[in-house]
């Protein structure tokens, strides 16, 4: 992955508008968050292969970045994004990594389902 | 009869810290080890630092690391069950237990190592442990393998007492470290701290197990 360049990401988002896509959206502070520090709540959530059609999409902020995608009946939102790539299968992968390189948030869009 | 060791854990690297020395000692005697690994740890958040994995490339990276880790301690029979990380507790427990039982009946282990139910912190660990206990508990008493469990919840010693089996694995320390290092995407931090921290070194050199009362 590479550091986010907003103009490149925005161009990619623009190309996805109106298309039927598969969504992977995730946030995590690790399964051991509370084991390592009892004052922290362990929080992990993901949806894999939600089917969505974005009506519009924007990347905002000065880094780490936020992405908001408008869909017919609501929104998709992710904050803390730092890295991105278009992988060998043409999927848009965006992720937020903390100072130790650990993944904290991921927002991914693909025209075919993600592996399960 | 072969003295066969069966190890059942949900994630690549679960075997590395607490059990790989015991595994290496077993394979060094020329005895067989079967390792059932349920998932590929594909939802883990350690991606290397700087990150070299993505959410989508991580499963393949971890699969290769798992195979290398098994090679480091001489495991020849690795069974990958193909479940998804963080979902084991949502699978049907009897279905899992039956799958374990089929392998137990096939390889007829003398010893089985897994996590200790209630004392293994991660929901996948707990679900795996419960299903293993269910599988072994369903067997006639005389056919059951010795069931040894890894516990690392903070209250383990308080509730369970001192470990029933403590194995000094100094004679296979190198093999164990190679197993840990093979899980590169997950263990960079640990390898560094073993070199610096005497308490961590002592922890790596002694593997601790509790017998589960069936």
PDB file of C-alpha atoms in Angstrom:
ATOM      1  CA  UNK A   1       0.000   0.000   0.000  1.00  0.00           C
ATOM      2  CA  UNK A   2       1.045   3.596  -0.412  1.00  0.00           C
ATOM      3  CA  UNK A   3       0.275   6.783   1.457  1.00  0.00           C
ATOM      4  CA  UNK A   4      -2.994   8.342   0.347  1.00  0.00           C
ATOM      5  CA  UNK A   5      -2.865  11.007  -2.338  1.00  0.00           C
ATOM      6  CA  UNK A   6      -6.319  12.495  -2.238  1.00  0.00           C
ATOM      7  CA  UNK A   7      -6.544  13.509  -5.907  1.00  0.00           C
ATOM      8  CA  UNK A   8      -5.741   9.942  -7.012  1.00  0.00           C
ATOM      9  CA  UNK A   9      -8.239   8.426  -4.567  1.00  0.00           C
ATOM     10  CA  UNK A  10     -10.907  10.952  -5.592  1.00  0.00           C
ATOM     11  CA  UNK A  11     -10.413  10.056  -9.262  1.00  0.00           C
ATOM     12  CA  UNK A  12     -10.901   6.384  -8.410  1.00  0.00           C
ATOM     13  CA  UNK A  13     -14.018   7.091  -6.327  1.00  0.00           C
ATOM     14  CA  UNK A  14     -15.480   9.123  -9.192  1.00  0.00           C
ATOM     15  CA  UNK A  15     -15.152   6.098 -11.482  1.00  0.00           C
ATOM     16  CA  UNK A  16     -17.161   3.947  -9.043  1.00  0.00           C
ATOM     17  CA  UNK A  17     -20.245   6.160  -8.849  1.00  0.00           C
ATOM     18  CA  UNK A  18     -23.426   4.448 -10.019  1.00  0.00           C
ATOM     19  CA  UNK A  19     -21.802   0.999 -10.122  1.00  0.00           C
ATOM     20  CA  UNK A  20     -22.999  -2.010  -8.132  1.00  0.00           C
ATOM     21  CA  UNK A  21     -20.124  -2.813  -5.764  1.00  0.00           C
ATOM     22  CA  UNK A  22     -19.164  -5.114  -2.900  1.00  0.00           C
ATOM     23  CA  UNK A  23     -18.136  -3.386   0.301  1.00  0.00           C
ATOM     24  CA  UNK A  24     -15.693  -4.395   3.027  1.00  0.00           C
ATOM     25  CA  UNK A  25     -15.866  -1.945   5.930  1.00  0.00           C
ATOM     26  CA  UNK A  26     -14.055  -2.634   9.175  1.00  0.00           C
ATOM     27  CA  UNK A  27     -12.762  -1.048  12.318  1.00  0.00           C
ATOM     28  CA  UNK A  28     -10.721  -2.788  15.015  1.00  0.00           C
ATOM     29  CA  UNK A  29      -8.584  -2.088  18.046  1.00  0.00           C
ATOM     30  CA  UNK A  30      -7.547  -5.742  18.288  1.00  0.00           C
ATOM     31  CA  UNK A  31      -9.028  -8.726  20.096  1.00  0.00           C
ATOM     32  CA  UNK A  32      -6.651  -8.157  23.026  1.00  0.00           C
ATOM     33  CA  UNK A  33      -7.350  -4.438  23.566  1.00  0.00           C
ATOM     34  CA  UNK A  34      -8.969  -4.961  26.964  1.00  0.00           C
ATOM     35  CA  UNK A  35      -6.561  -7.788  27.919  1.00  0.00           C
ATOM     36  CA  UNK A  36      -3.638  -5.404  27.376  1.00  0.00           C
ATOM     37  CA  UNK A  37      -5.262  -2.384  29.013  1.00  0.00           C
ATOM     38  CA  UNK A  38      -8.357  -2.814  31.155  1.00  0.00           C
ATOM     39  CA  UNK A  39      -9.431   0.808  30.681  1.00  0.00           C
ATOM     40  CA  UNK A  40      -9.938   0.178  26.950  1.00  0.00           C
ATOM     41  CA  UNK A  41     -13.067  -1.323  25.434  1.00  0.00           C
ATOM     42  CA  UNK A  42     -12.323  -4.045  22.854  1.00  0.00           C
ATOM     43  CA  UNK A  43     -14.098  -2.860  19.705  1.00  0.00           C
ATOM     44  CA  UNK A  44     -14.116  -4.711  16.404  1.00  0.00           C
ATOM     45  CA  UNK A  45     -16.714  -4.606  13.655  1.00  0.00           C
ATOM     46  CA  UNK A  46     -16.791  -5.571  10.025  1.00  0.00           C
ATOM     47  CA  UNK A  47     -19.147  -6.091   7.154  1.00  0.00           C
ATOM     48  CA  UNK A  48     -17.856  -8.148   4.257  1.00  0.00           C
ATOM     49  CA  UNK A  49     -19.606  -8.187   0.916  1.00  0.00           C
ATOM     50  CA  UNK A  50     -22.325  -5.661   1.602  1.00  0.00           C
ATOM     51  CA  UNK A  51     -23.788  -4.825  -1.830  1.00  0.00           C
ATOM     52  CA  UNK A  52     -23.903  -1.082  -2.480  1.00  0.00           C
ATOM     53  CA  UNK A  53     -24.273   1.422  -5.299  1.00  0.00           C
ATOM     54  CA  UNK A  54     -22.638   4.760  -4.407  1.00  0.00           C
ATOM     55  CA  UNK A  55     -24.500   7.868  -5.600  1.00  0.00           C
ATOM     56  CA  UNK A  56     -21.532  10.073  -4.747  1.00  0.00           C
ATOM     57  CA  UNK A  57     -18.227   9.718  -2.902  1.00  0.00           C
ATOM     58  CA  UNK A  58     -15.637  12.109  -1.471  1.00  0.00           C
ATOM     59  CA  UNK A  59     -12.334  11.933   0.350  1.00  0.00           C
ATOM     60  CA  UNK A  60     -11.806  14.772   2.850  1.00  0.00           C
ATOM     61  CA  UNK A  61      -9.327  15.947   5.479  1.00  0.00           C
ATOM     62  CA  UNK A  62      -5.620  16.738   5.715  1.00  0.00           C
ATOM     63  CA  UNK A  63      -4.523  13.229   6.662  1.00  0.00           C
ATOM     64  CA  UNK A  64      -5.466  10.865   8.114  1.00  0.00           C
ATOM     65  CA  UNK A  65      -8.435  11.109   5.768  1.00  0.00           C
ATOM     66  CA  UNK A  66     -12.188  10.544   5.827  1.00  0.00           C
ATOM     67  CA  UNK A  67     -14.238   8.958   3.066  1.00  0.00           C
ATOM     68  CA  UNK A  68     -18.008   9.326   2.811  1.00  0.00           C
ATOM     69  CA  UNK A  69     -20.103   7.524   0.222  1.00  0.00           C
ATOM     70  CA  UNK A  70     -23.734   8.421  -0.288  1.00  0.00           C
ATOM     71  CA  UNK A  71     -25.980   5.443  -1.072  1.00  0.00           C
ATOM     72  CA  UNK A  72     -29.675   5.415  -1.913  1.00  0.00           C
ATOM     73  CA  UNK A  73     -30.950   4.986   1.649  1.00  0.00           C
ATOM     74  CA  UNK A  74     -27.992   6.195   3.686  1.00  0.00           C
ATOM     75  CA  UNK A  75     -24.239   6.592   4.068  1.00  0.00           C
ATOM     76  CA  UNK A  76     -20.980   4.705   4.297  1.00  0.00           C
ATOM     77  CA  UNK A  77     -18.302   6.446   6.365  1.00  0.00           C
ATOM     78  CA  UNK A  78     -14.737   5.756   7.441  1.00  0.00           C
ATOM     79  CA  UNK A  79     -12.285   7.968   9.346  1.00  0.00           C
ATOM     80  CA  UNK A  80      -8.559   7.485   9.949  1.00  0.00           C
ATOM     81  CA  UNK A  81      -7.557   6.351   6.452  1.00  0.00           C
ATOM     82  CA  UNK A  82      -3.815   6.646   5.713  1.00  0.00           C
ATOM     83  CA  UNK A  83      -2.985   4.169   2.931  1.00  0.00           C
ATOM     84  CA  UNK A  84      -4.500   2.969  -0.316  1.00  0.00           C
ATOM     85  CA  UNK A  85      -3.920   0.827  -3.376  1.00  0.00           C
ATOM     86  CA  UNK A  86      -5.711  -0.570  -6.377  1.00  0.00           C
ATOM     87  CA  UNK A  87      -4.785  -4.238  -6.069  1.00  0.00           C
ATOM     88  CA  UNK A  88      -4.024  -6.718  -8.842  1.00  0.00           C
ATOM     89  CA  UNK A  89      -7.736  -7.522  -9.116  1.00  0.00           C
ATOM     90  CA  UNK A  90      -8.643  -3.872  -9.622  1.00  0.00           C
ATOM     91  CA  UNK A  91     -10.195  -3.430  -6.180  1.00  0.00           C
ATOM     92  CA  UNK A  92      -9.958  -0.133  -4.298  1.00  0.00           C
ATOM     93  CA  UNK A  93      -8.378  -0.880  -0.900  1.00  0.00           C
ATOM     94  CA  UNK A  94      -8.121   1.899   1.672  1.00  0.00           C
ATOM     95  CA  UNK A  95      -6.813   1.419   5.210  1.00  0.00           C
ATOM     96  CA  UNK A  96      -5.781   3.368   8.263  1.00  0.00           C
ATOM     97  CA  UNK A  97      -2.610   2.110   9.980  1.00  0.00           C
ATOM     98  CA  UNK A  98      -1.477   3.298  13.408  1.00  0.00           C
ATOM     99  CA  UNK A  99       2.094   4.275  14.349  1.00  0.00           C
ATOM    100  CA  UNK A 100       3.033   0.576  14.790  1.00  0.00           C
ATOM    101  CA  UNK A 101       1.679  -0.331  11.359  1.00  0.00           C
ATOM    102  CA  UNK A 102      -1.426  -2.042  12.732  1.00  0.00           C
ATOM    103  CA  UNK A 103      -4.647  -1.829  10.770  1.00  0.00           C
ATOM    104  CA  UNK A 104      -7.298   0.198  12.604  1.00  0.00           C
ATOM    105  CA  UNK A 105      -9.837   0.843   9.857  1.00  0.00           C
ATOM    106  CA  UNK A 106     -10.434  -0.480   6.340  1.00  0.00           C
ATOM    107  CA  UNK A 107     -12.781   0.579   3.544  1.00  0.00           C
ATOM    108  CA  UNK A 108     -12.672  -1.501   0.372  1.00  0.00           C
ATOM    109  CA  UNK A 109     -14.801  -1.579  -2.787  1.00  0.00           C
ATOM    110  CA  UNK A 110     -14.804  -4.251  -5.455  1.00  0.00           C
ATOM    111  CA  UNK A 111     -16.894  -5.091  -8.512  1.00  0.00           C
ATOM    112  CA  UNK A 112     -16.780  -8.801  -7.554  1.00  0.00           C
ATOM    113  CA  UNK A 113     -17.314 -10.344  -4.097  1.00  0.00           C
ATOM    114  CA  UNK A 114     -14.384 -10.486  -1.667  1.00  0.00           C
ATOM    115  CA  UNK A 115     -13.196 -13.969  -0.671  1.00  0.00           C
ATOM    116  CA  UNK A 116     -14.733 -15.461   2.450  1.00  0.00           C
TER     117      UNK A 116
ATOM    118  CA  UNK B   1       1.546 -47.718  19.162  1.00  0.00           C
ATOM    119  CA  UNK B   2       2.948 -44.381  17.969  1.00  0.00           C
ATOM    120  CA  UNK B   3       3.003 -41.635  20.575  1.00  0.00           C
ATOM    121  CA  UNK B   4       1.017 -39.126  18.473  1.00  0.00           C
ATOM    122  CA  UNK B   5       0.588 -35.460  19.474  1.00  0.00           C
ATOM    123  CA  UNK B   6      -2.483 -33.566  18.217  1.00  0.00           C
ATOM    124  CA  UNK B   7      -2.529 -29.761  18.476  1.00  0.00           C
ATOM    125  CA  UNK B   8      -5.751 -27.790  17.827  1.00  0.00           C
ATOM    126  CA  UNK B   9      -5.715 -23.970  17.621  1.00  0.00           C
ATOM    127  CA  UNK B  10      -7.716 -21.372  15.668  1.00  0.00           C
ATOM    128  CA  UNK B  11      -4.986 -19.000  14.439  1.00  0.00           C
ATOM    129  CA  UNK B  12      -1.625 -19.277  12.731  1.00  0.00           C
ATOM    130  CA  UNK B  13       0.880 -18.363  15.533  1.00  0.00           C
ATOM    131  CA  UNK B  14      -1.261 -19.758  18.392  1.00  0.00           C
ATOM    132  CA  UNK B  15       1.091 -22.749  18.367  1.00  0.00           C
ATOM    133  CA  UNK B  16       4.246 -20.643  18.307  1.00  0.00           C
ATOM    134  CA  UNK B  17       4.442 -19.023  21.730  1.00  0.00           C
ATOM    135  CA  UNK B  18       3.226 -21.663  24.148  1.00  0.00           C
ATOM    136  CA  UNK B  19       3.556 -25.026  22.406  1.00  0.00           C
ATOM    137  CA  UNK B  20       6.094 -25.081  19.564  1.00  0.00           C
ATOM    138  CA  UNK B  21       8.949 -26.193  21.872  1.00  0.00           C
ATOM    139  CA  UNK B  22       6.901 -29.157  23.047  1.00  0.00           C
ATOM    140  CA  UNK B  23       6.092 -29.918  19.398  1.00  0.00           C
ATOM    141  CA  UNK B  24       9.776 -29.737  18.397  1.00  0.00           C
ATOM    142  CA  UNK B  25      10.804 -32.045  21.256  1.00  0.00           C
ATOM    143  CA  UNK B  26       8.180 -34.527  20.056  1.00  0.00           C
ATOM    144  CA  UNK B  27       9.156 -34.468  16.362  1.00  0.00           C
ATOM    145  CA  UNK B  28      12.879 -34.676  17.273  1.00  0.00           C
ATOM    146  CA  UNK B  29      12.166 -38.114  18.741  1.00  0.00           C
ATOM    147  CA  UNK B  30      10.750 -39.058  15.329  1.00  0.00           C
ATOM    148  CA  UNK B  31       7.192 -39.046  16.647  1.00  0.00           C
ATOM    149  CA  UNK B  32       4.227 -37.727  14.611  1.00  0.00           C
ATOM    150  CA  UNK B  33       2.442 -34.409  15.220  1.00  0.00           C
ATOM    151  CA  UNK B  34      -0.866 -33.350  13.671  1.00  0.00           C
ATOM    152  CA  UNK B  35      -1.791 -29.665  13.834  1.00  0.00           C
ATOM    153  CA  UNK B  36      -5.356 -28.534  13.132  1.00  0.00           C
ATOM    154  CA  UNK B  37      -5.391 -24.790  12.417  1.00  0.00           C
ATOM    155  CA  UNK B  38      -8.930 -23.479  12.029  1.00  0.00           C
ATOM    156  CA  UNK B  39      -8.451 -20.082  10.355  1.00  0.00           C
ATOM    157  CA  UNK B  40      -5.813 -18.059   8.546  1.00  0.00           C
ATOM    158  CA  UNK B  41      -5.935 -15.204  11.055  1.00  0.00           C
ATOM    159  CA  UNK B  42      -7.126 -13.158   8.115  1.00  0.00           C
ATOM    160  CA  UNK B  43      -8.738 -10.420  10.263  1.00  0.00           C
ATOM    161  CA  UNK B  44      -5.614  -9.692  12.306  1.00  0.00           C
ATOM    162  CA  UNK B  45      -4.456  -6.091  12.469  1.00  0.00           C
ATOM    163  CA  UNK B  46      -0.679  -6.599  12.519  1.00  0.00           C
ATOM    164  CA  UNK B  47       0.395  -5.853   8.963  1.00  0.00           C
ATOM    165  CA  UNK B  48       4.139  -5.459   9.503  1.00  0.00           C
ATOM    166  CA  UNK B  49       5.804  -2.152  10.294  1.00  0.00           C
ATOM    167  CA  UNK B  50       5.961  -0.495   7.851  1.00  0.00           C
ATOM    168  CA  UNK B  51       2.862  -2.374   6.602  1.00  0.00           C
ATOM    169  CA  UNK B  52       3.623  -5.006   3.939  1.00  0.00           C
ATOM    170  CA  UNK B  53       0.176  -6.669   3.912  1.00  0.00           C
ATOM    171  CA  UNK B  54      -3.330  -5.578   2.994  1.00  0.00           C
ATOM    172  CA  UNK B  55      -6.605  -6.974   4.329  1.00  0.00           C
ATOM    173  CA  UNK B  56      -6.836  -8.961   1.065  1.00  0.00           C
ATOM    174  CA  UNK B  57      -3.242 -10.203   0.805  1.00  0.00           C
ATOM    175  CA  UNK B  58      -2.980 -11.139   4.497  1.00  0.00           C
ATOM    176  CA  UNK B  59      -4.557 -14.642   4.251  1.00  0.00           C
ATOM    177  CA  UNK B  60      -2.014 -15.814   1.666  1.00  0.00           C
ATOM    178  CA  UNK B  61       0.879 -14.284   3.605  1.00  0.00           C
ATOM    179  CA  UNK B  62      -0.269 -15.932   6.848  1.00  0.00           C
ATOM    180  CA  UNK B  63      -0.789 -19.279   5.113  1.00  0.00           C
ATOM    181  CA  UNK B  64       2.822 -19.273   3.902  1.00  0.00           C
ATOM    182  CA  UNK B  65       4.029 -18.186   7.360  1.00  0.00           C
ATOM    183  CA  UNK B  66       2.048 -21.045   8.921  1.00  0.00           C
ATOM    184  CA  UNK B  67       3.611 -23.591   6.579  1.00  0.00           C
ATOM    185  CA  UNK B  68       7.098 -22.228   7.284  1.00  0.00           C
ATOM    186  CA  UNK B  69       6.421 -22.279  11.050  1.00  0.00           C
ATOM    187  CA  UNK B  70       5.317 -25.925  10.838  1.00  0.00           C
ATOM    188  CA  UNK B  71       8.463 -26.807   8.889  1.00  0.00           C
ATOM    189  CA  UNK B  72      10.603 -25.092  11.566  1.00  0.00           C
ATOM    190  CA  UNK B  73       9.400 -27.523  14.244  1.00  0.00           C
ATOM    191  CA  UNK B  74       9.014 -30.606  12.046  1.00  0.00           C
ATOM    192  CA  UNK B  75       5.213 -30.767  11.756  1.00  0.00           C
ATOM    193  CA  UNK B  76       4.391 -32.900   8.725  1.00  0.00           C
ATOM    194  CA  UNK B  77       0.618 -33.172   9.107  1.00  0.00           C
ATOM    195  CA  UNK B  78      -0.985 -29.703   9.005  1.00  0.00           C
ATOM    196  CA  UNK B  79      -4.769 -29.682   8.622  1.00  0.00           C
ATOM    197  CA  UNK B  80      -6.220 -26.306   7.589  1.00  0.00           C
ATOM    198  CA  UNK B  81      -9.919 -26.237   8.365  1.00  0.00           C
ATOM    199  CA  UNK B  82     -10.746 -23.090   6.380  1.00  0.00           C
ATOM    200  CA  UNK B  83     -12.816 -21.134   8.876  1.00  0.00           C
ATOM    201  CA  UNK B  84     -12.738 -17.344   8.998  1.00  0.00           C
ATOM    202  CA  UNK B  85     -10.946 -15.431  11.733  1.00  0.00           C
ATOM    203  CA  UNK B  86     -13.282 -14.052  14.468  1.00  0.00           C
ATOM    204  CA  UNK B  87     -16.198 -16.286  13.365  1.00  0.00           C
ATOM    205  CA  UNK B  88     -15.413 -19.602  15.098  1.00  0.00           C
ATOM    206  CA  UNK B  89     -17.766 -18.907  18.029  1.00  0.00           C
ATOM    207  CA  UNK B  90     -20.641 -18.425  15.584  1.00  0.00           C
ATOM    208  CA  UNK B  91     -20.215 -21.865  14.007  1.00  0.00           C
ATOM    209  CA  UNK B  92     -22.259 -24.777  15.341  1.00  0.00           C
ATOM    210  CA  UNK B  93     -20.296 -26.224  18.280  1.00  0.00           C
ATOM    211  CA  UNK B  94     -21.336 -29.828  17.623  1.00  0.00           C
ATOM    212  CA  UNK B  95     -20.300 -29.493  13.966  1.00  0.00           C
ATOM    213  CA  UNK B  96     -16.844 -28.335  15.088  1.00  0.00           C
ATOM    214  CA  UNK B  97     -16.572 -31.040  17.752  1.00  0.00           C
ATOM    215  CA  UNK B  98     -17.519 -33.721  15.210  1.00  0.00           C
ATOM    216  CA  UNK B  99     -14.803 -32.509  12.831  1.00  0.00           C
ATOM    217  CA  UNK B 100     -12.247 -32.693  15.646  1.00  0.00           C
ATOM    218  CA  UNK B 101     -13.518 -36.120  16.660  1.00  0.00           C
ATOM    219  CA  UNK B 102     -13.033 -37.452  13.131  1.00  0.00           C
ATOM    220  CA  UNK B 103      -9.348 -36.446  13.237  1.00  0.00           C
ATOM    221  CA  UNK B 104      -8.931 -37.796  16.788  1.00  0.00           C
ATOM    222  CA  UNK B 105     -10.344 -41.156  15.669  1.00  0.00           C
ATOM    223  CA  UNK B 106      -8.106 -41.143  12.604  1.00  0.00           C
ATOM    224  CA  UNK B 107      -4.721 -40.291  14.191  1.00  0.00           C
ATOM    225  CA  UNK B 108      -5.456 -41.668  17.700  1.00  0.00           C
ATOM    226  CA  UNK B 109      -3.387 -39.100  19.609  1.00  0.00           C
ATOM    227  CA  UNK B 110      -1.904 -39.947  22.994  1.00  0.00           C
ATOM    228  CA  UNK B 111      -1.775 -36.235  23.886  1.00  0.00           C
ATOM    229  CA  UNK B 112      -3.969 -33.371  22.692  1.00  0.00           C
ATOM    230  CA  UNK B 113      -3.053 -29.720  23.268  1.00  0.00           C
ATOM    231  CA  UNK B 114      -5.496 -26.819  22.917  1.00  0.00           C
ATOM    232  CA  UNK B 115      -6.570 -23.729  24.887  1.00  0.00           C
ATOM    233  CA  UNK B 116      -8.186 -23.890  28.333  1.00  0.00           C
ATOM    234  CA  UNK B 117     -11.909 -23.019  28.087  1.00  0.00           C
ATOM    235  CA  UNK B 118     -12.681 -19.855  30.046  1.00  0.00           C
ATOM    236  CA  UNK B 119      -9.009 -18.834  30.336  1.00  0.00           C
ATOM    237  CA  UNK B 120      -7.872 -18.129  26.794  1.00  0.00           C
ATOM    238  CA  UNK B 121      -9.080 -14.524  26.238  1.00  0.00           C
ATOM    239  CA  UNK B 122      -9.871 -14.490  22.469  1.00  0.00           C
ATOM    240  CA  UNK B 123     -13.402 -15.584  21.455  1.00  0.00           C
ATOM    241  CA  UNK B 124     -11.983 -17.904  18.744  1.00  0.00           C
ATOM    242  CA  UNK B 125      -9.697 -19.535  21.355  1.00  0.00           C
ATOM    243  CA  UNK B 126     -12.607 -20.069  23.721  1.00  0.00           C
ATOM    244  CA  UNK B 127     -14.871 -21.531  21.026  1.00  0.00           C
ATOM    245  CA  UNK B 128     -12.138 -23.898  19.827  1.00  0.00           C
ATOM    246  CA  UNK B 129     -11.396 -25.009  23.382  1.00  0.00           C
ATOM    247  CA  UNK B 130     -15.068 -25.669  24.160  1.00  0.00           C
ATOM    248  CA  UNK B 131     -15.493 -27.772  21.028  1.00  0.00           C
ATOM    249  CA  UNK B 132     -12.323 -29.783  21.747  1.00  0.00           C
ATOM    250  CA  UNK B 133     -13.509 -30.505  25.299  1.00  0.00           C
ATOM    251  CA  UNK B 134     -16.885 -31.538  23.874  1.00  0.00           C
ATOM    252  CA  UNK B 135     -15.206 -33.883  21.367  1.00  0.00           C
ATOM    253  CA  UNK B 136     -12.893 -35.527  23.916  1.00  0.00           C
ATOM    254  CA  UNK B 137     -15.646 -35.662  26.538  1.00  0.00           C
ATOM    255  CA  UNK B 138     -17.844 -37.625  24.127  1.00  0.00           C
ATOM    256  CA  UNK B 139     -15.245 -40.413  23.873  1.00  0.00           C
ATOM    257  CA  UNK B 140     -15.155 -43.496  26.099  1.00  0.00           C
ATOM    258  CA  UNK B 141     -12.831 -42.656  28.996  1.00  0.00           C
ATOM    259  CA  UNK B 142     -10.242 -45.304  28.143  1.00  0.00           C
ATOM    260  CA  UNK B 143      -9.861 -44.015  24.559  1.00  0.00           C
ATOM    261  CA  UNK B 144      -9.329 -40.351  25.447  1.00  0.00           C
ATOM    262  CA  UNK B 145      -5.992 -38.657  24.824  1.00  0.00           C
ATOM    263  CA  UNK B 146      -4.363 -36.760  27.682  1.00  0.00           C
ATOM    264  CA  UNK B 147      -5.844 -33.239  27.322  1.00  0.00           C
ATOM    265  CA  UNK B 148      -3.377 -30.417  28.061  1.00  0.00           C
ATOM    266  CA  UNK B 149      -4.527 -26.811  27.898  1.00  0.00           C
ATOM    267  CA  UNK B 150      -2.845 -23.434  27.499  1.00  0.00           C
ATOM    268  CA  UNK B 151      -4.297 -20.701  29.751  1.00  0.00           C
ATOM    269  CA  UNK B 152      -3.220 -17.089  29.674  1.00  0.00           C
ATOM    270  CA  UNK B 153      -6.119 -15.061  31.086  1.00  0.00           C
ATOM    271  CA  UNK B 154      -4.916 -12.859  33.955  1.00  0.00           C
ATOM    272  CA  UNK B 155      -6.751 -14.963  36.568  1.00  0.00           C
ATOM    273  CA  UNK B 156      -5.481 -18.352  35.283  1.00  0.00           C
ATOM    274  CA  UNK B 157      -3.127 -19.197  38.174  1.00  0.00           C
ATOM    275  CA  UNK B 158      -5.458 -17.677  40.749  1.00  0.00           C
ATOM    276  CA  UNK B 159      -8.335 -19.925  39.637  1.00  0.00           C
ATOM    277  CA  UNK B 160      -6.577 -23.026  38.304  1.00  0.00           C
ATOM    278  CA  UNK B 161      -3.507 -23.104  40.531  1.00  0.00           C
ATOM    279  CA  UNK B 162       0.028 -23.570  39.235  1.00  0.00           C
ATOM    280  CA  UNK B 163       0.349 -25.225  35.810  1.00  0.00           C
ATOM    281  CA  UNK B 164       0.267 -29.022  36.052  1.00  0.00           C
ATOM    282  CA  UNK B 165       2.987 -29.454  33.445  1.00  0.00           C
ATOM    283  CA  UNK B 166       5.914 -27.080  32.935  1.00  0.00           C
ATOM    284  CA  UNK B 167       8.263 -28.119  30.140  1.00  0.00           C
ATOM    285  CA  UNK B 168      11.758 -26.671  29.786  1.00  0.00           C
ATOM    286  CA  UNK B 169      12.283 -26.434  26.025  1.00  0.00           C
ATOM    287  CA  UNK B 170      15.867 -25.042  26.093  1.00  0.00           C
ATOM    288  CA  UNK B 171      17.099 -28.007  24.002  1.00  0.00           C
ATOM    289  CA  UNK B 172      14.890 -26.889  21.082  1.00  0.00           C
ATOM    290  CA  UNK B 173      15.074 -23.130  21.716  1.00  0.00           C
ATOM    291  CA  UNK B 174      16.420 -22.430  18.231  1.00  0.00           C
ATOM    292  CA  UNK B 175      13.641 -24.398  16.534  1.00  0.00           C
ATOM    293  CA  UNK B 176      11.052 -22.590  18.661  1.00  0.00           C
ATOM    294  CA  UNK B 177      12.478 -19.161  17.806  1.00  0.00           C
ATOM    295  CA  UNK B 178      12.471 -20.105  14.105  1.00  0.00           C
ATOM    296  CA  UNK B 179       8.820 -21.087  14.433  1.00  0.00           C
ATOM    297  CA  UNK B 180       8.001 -17.748  16.095  1.00  0.00           C
ATOM    298  CA  UNK B 181      10.024 -15.794  13.517  1.00  0.00           C
ATOM    299  CA  UNK B 182       8.241 -17.574  10.647  1.00  0.00           C
ATOM    300  CA  UNK B 183       5.042 -15.766  11.681  1.00  0.00           C
ATOM    301  CA  UNK B 184       6.718 -12.542  10.645  1.00  0.00           C
ATOM    302  CA  UNK B 185       3.557 -10.468  10.122  1.00  0.00           C
ATOM    303  CA  UNK B 186       2.583 -11.107  13.741  1.00  0.00           C
ATOM    304  CA  UNK B 187       5.753 -11.592  15.771  1.00  0.00           C
ATOM    305  CA  UNK B 188       8.278  -8.882  14.918  1.00  0.00           C
ATOM    306  CA  UNK B 189       7.663  -7.207  18.292  1.00  0.00           C
ATOM    307  CA  UNK B 190       8.106 -10.445  20.236  1.00  0.00           C
ATOM    308  CA  UNK B 191      11.387 -11.453  18.614  1.00  0.00           C
ATOM    309  CA  UNK B 192      12.834  -8.069  19.577  1.00  0.00           C
ATOM    310  CA  UNK B 193      11.638  -8.295  23.188  1.00  0.00           C
ATOM    311  CA  UNK B 194      12.991 -11.861  23.688  1.00  0.00           C
ATOM    312  CA  UNK B 195      16.466 -10.495  22.949  1.00  0.00           C
ATOM    313  CA  UNK B 196      16.078  -7.629  25.428  1.00  0.00           C
ATOM    314  CA  UNK B 197      13.860  -8.896  28.231  1.00  0.00           C
ATOM    315  CA  UNK B 198      15.008 -11.761  30.557  1.00  0.00           C
ATOM    316  CA  UNK B 199      11.417 -12.328  31.784  1.00  0.00           C
ATOM    317  CA  UNK B 200      10.274 -12.800  28.197  1.00  0.00           C
ATOM    318  CA  UNK B 201      13.152 -15.217  27.558  1.00  0.00           C
ATOM    319  CA  UNK B 202      12.173 -17.288  30.615  1.00  0.00           C
ATOM    320  CA  UNK B 203       8.564 -17.281  29.397  1.00  0.00           C
ATOM    321  CA  UNK B 204       9.590 -18.566  25.966  1.00  0.00           C
ATOM    322  CA  UNK B 205      11.839 -21.272  27.472  1.00  0.00           C
ATOM    323  CA  UNK B 206       9.126 -22.756  29.679  1.00  0.00           C
ATOM    324  CA  UNK B 207       5.837 -24.044  28.277  1.00  0.00           C
ATOM    325  CA  UNK B 208       2.994 -24.278  30.763  1.00  0.00           C
ATOM    326  CA  UNK B 209      -0.041 -26.548  30.582  1.00  0.00           C
ATOM    327  CA  UNK B 210      -3.041 -27.373  32.709  1.00  0.00           C
ATOM    328  CA  UNK B 211      -4.877 -30.702  32.566  1.00  0.00           C
ATOM    329  CA  UNK B 212      -8.557 -30.156  31.891  1.00  0.00           C
ATOM    330  CA  UNK B 213     -10.797 -32.149  34.286  1.00  0.00           C
ATOM    331  CA  UNK B 214     -13.178 -34.165  32.120  1.00  0.00           C
TER     332      UNK B 214
END
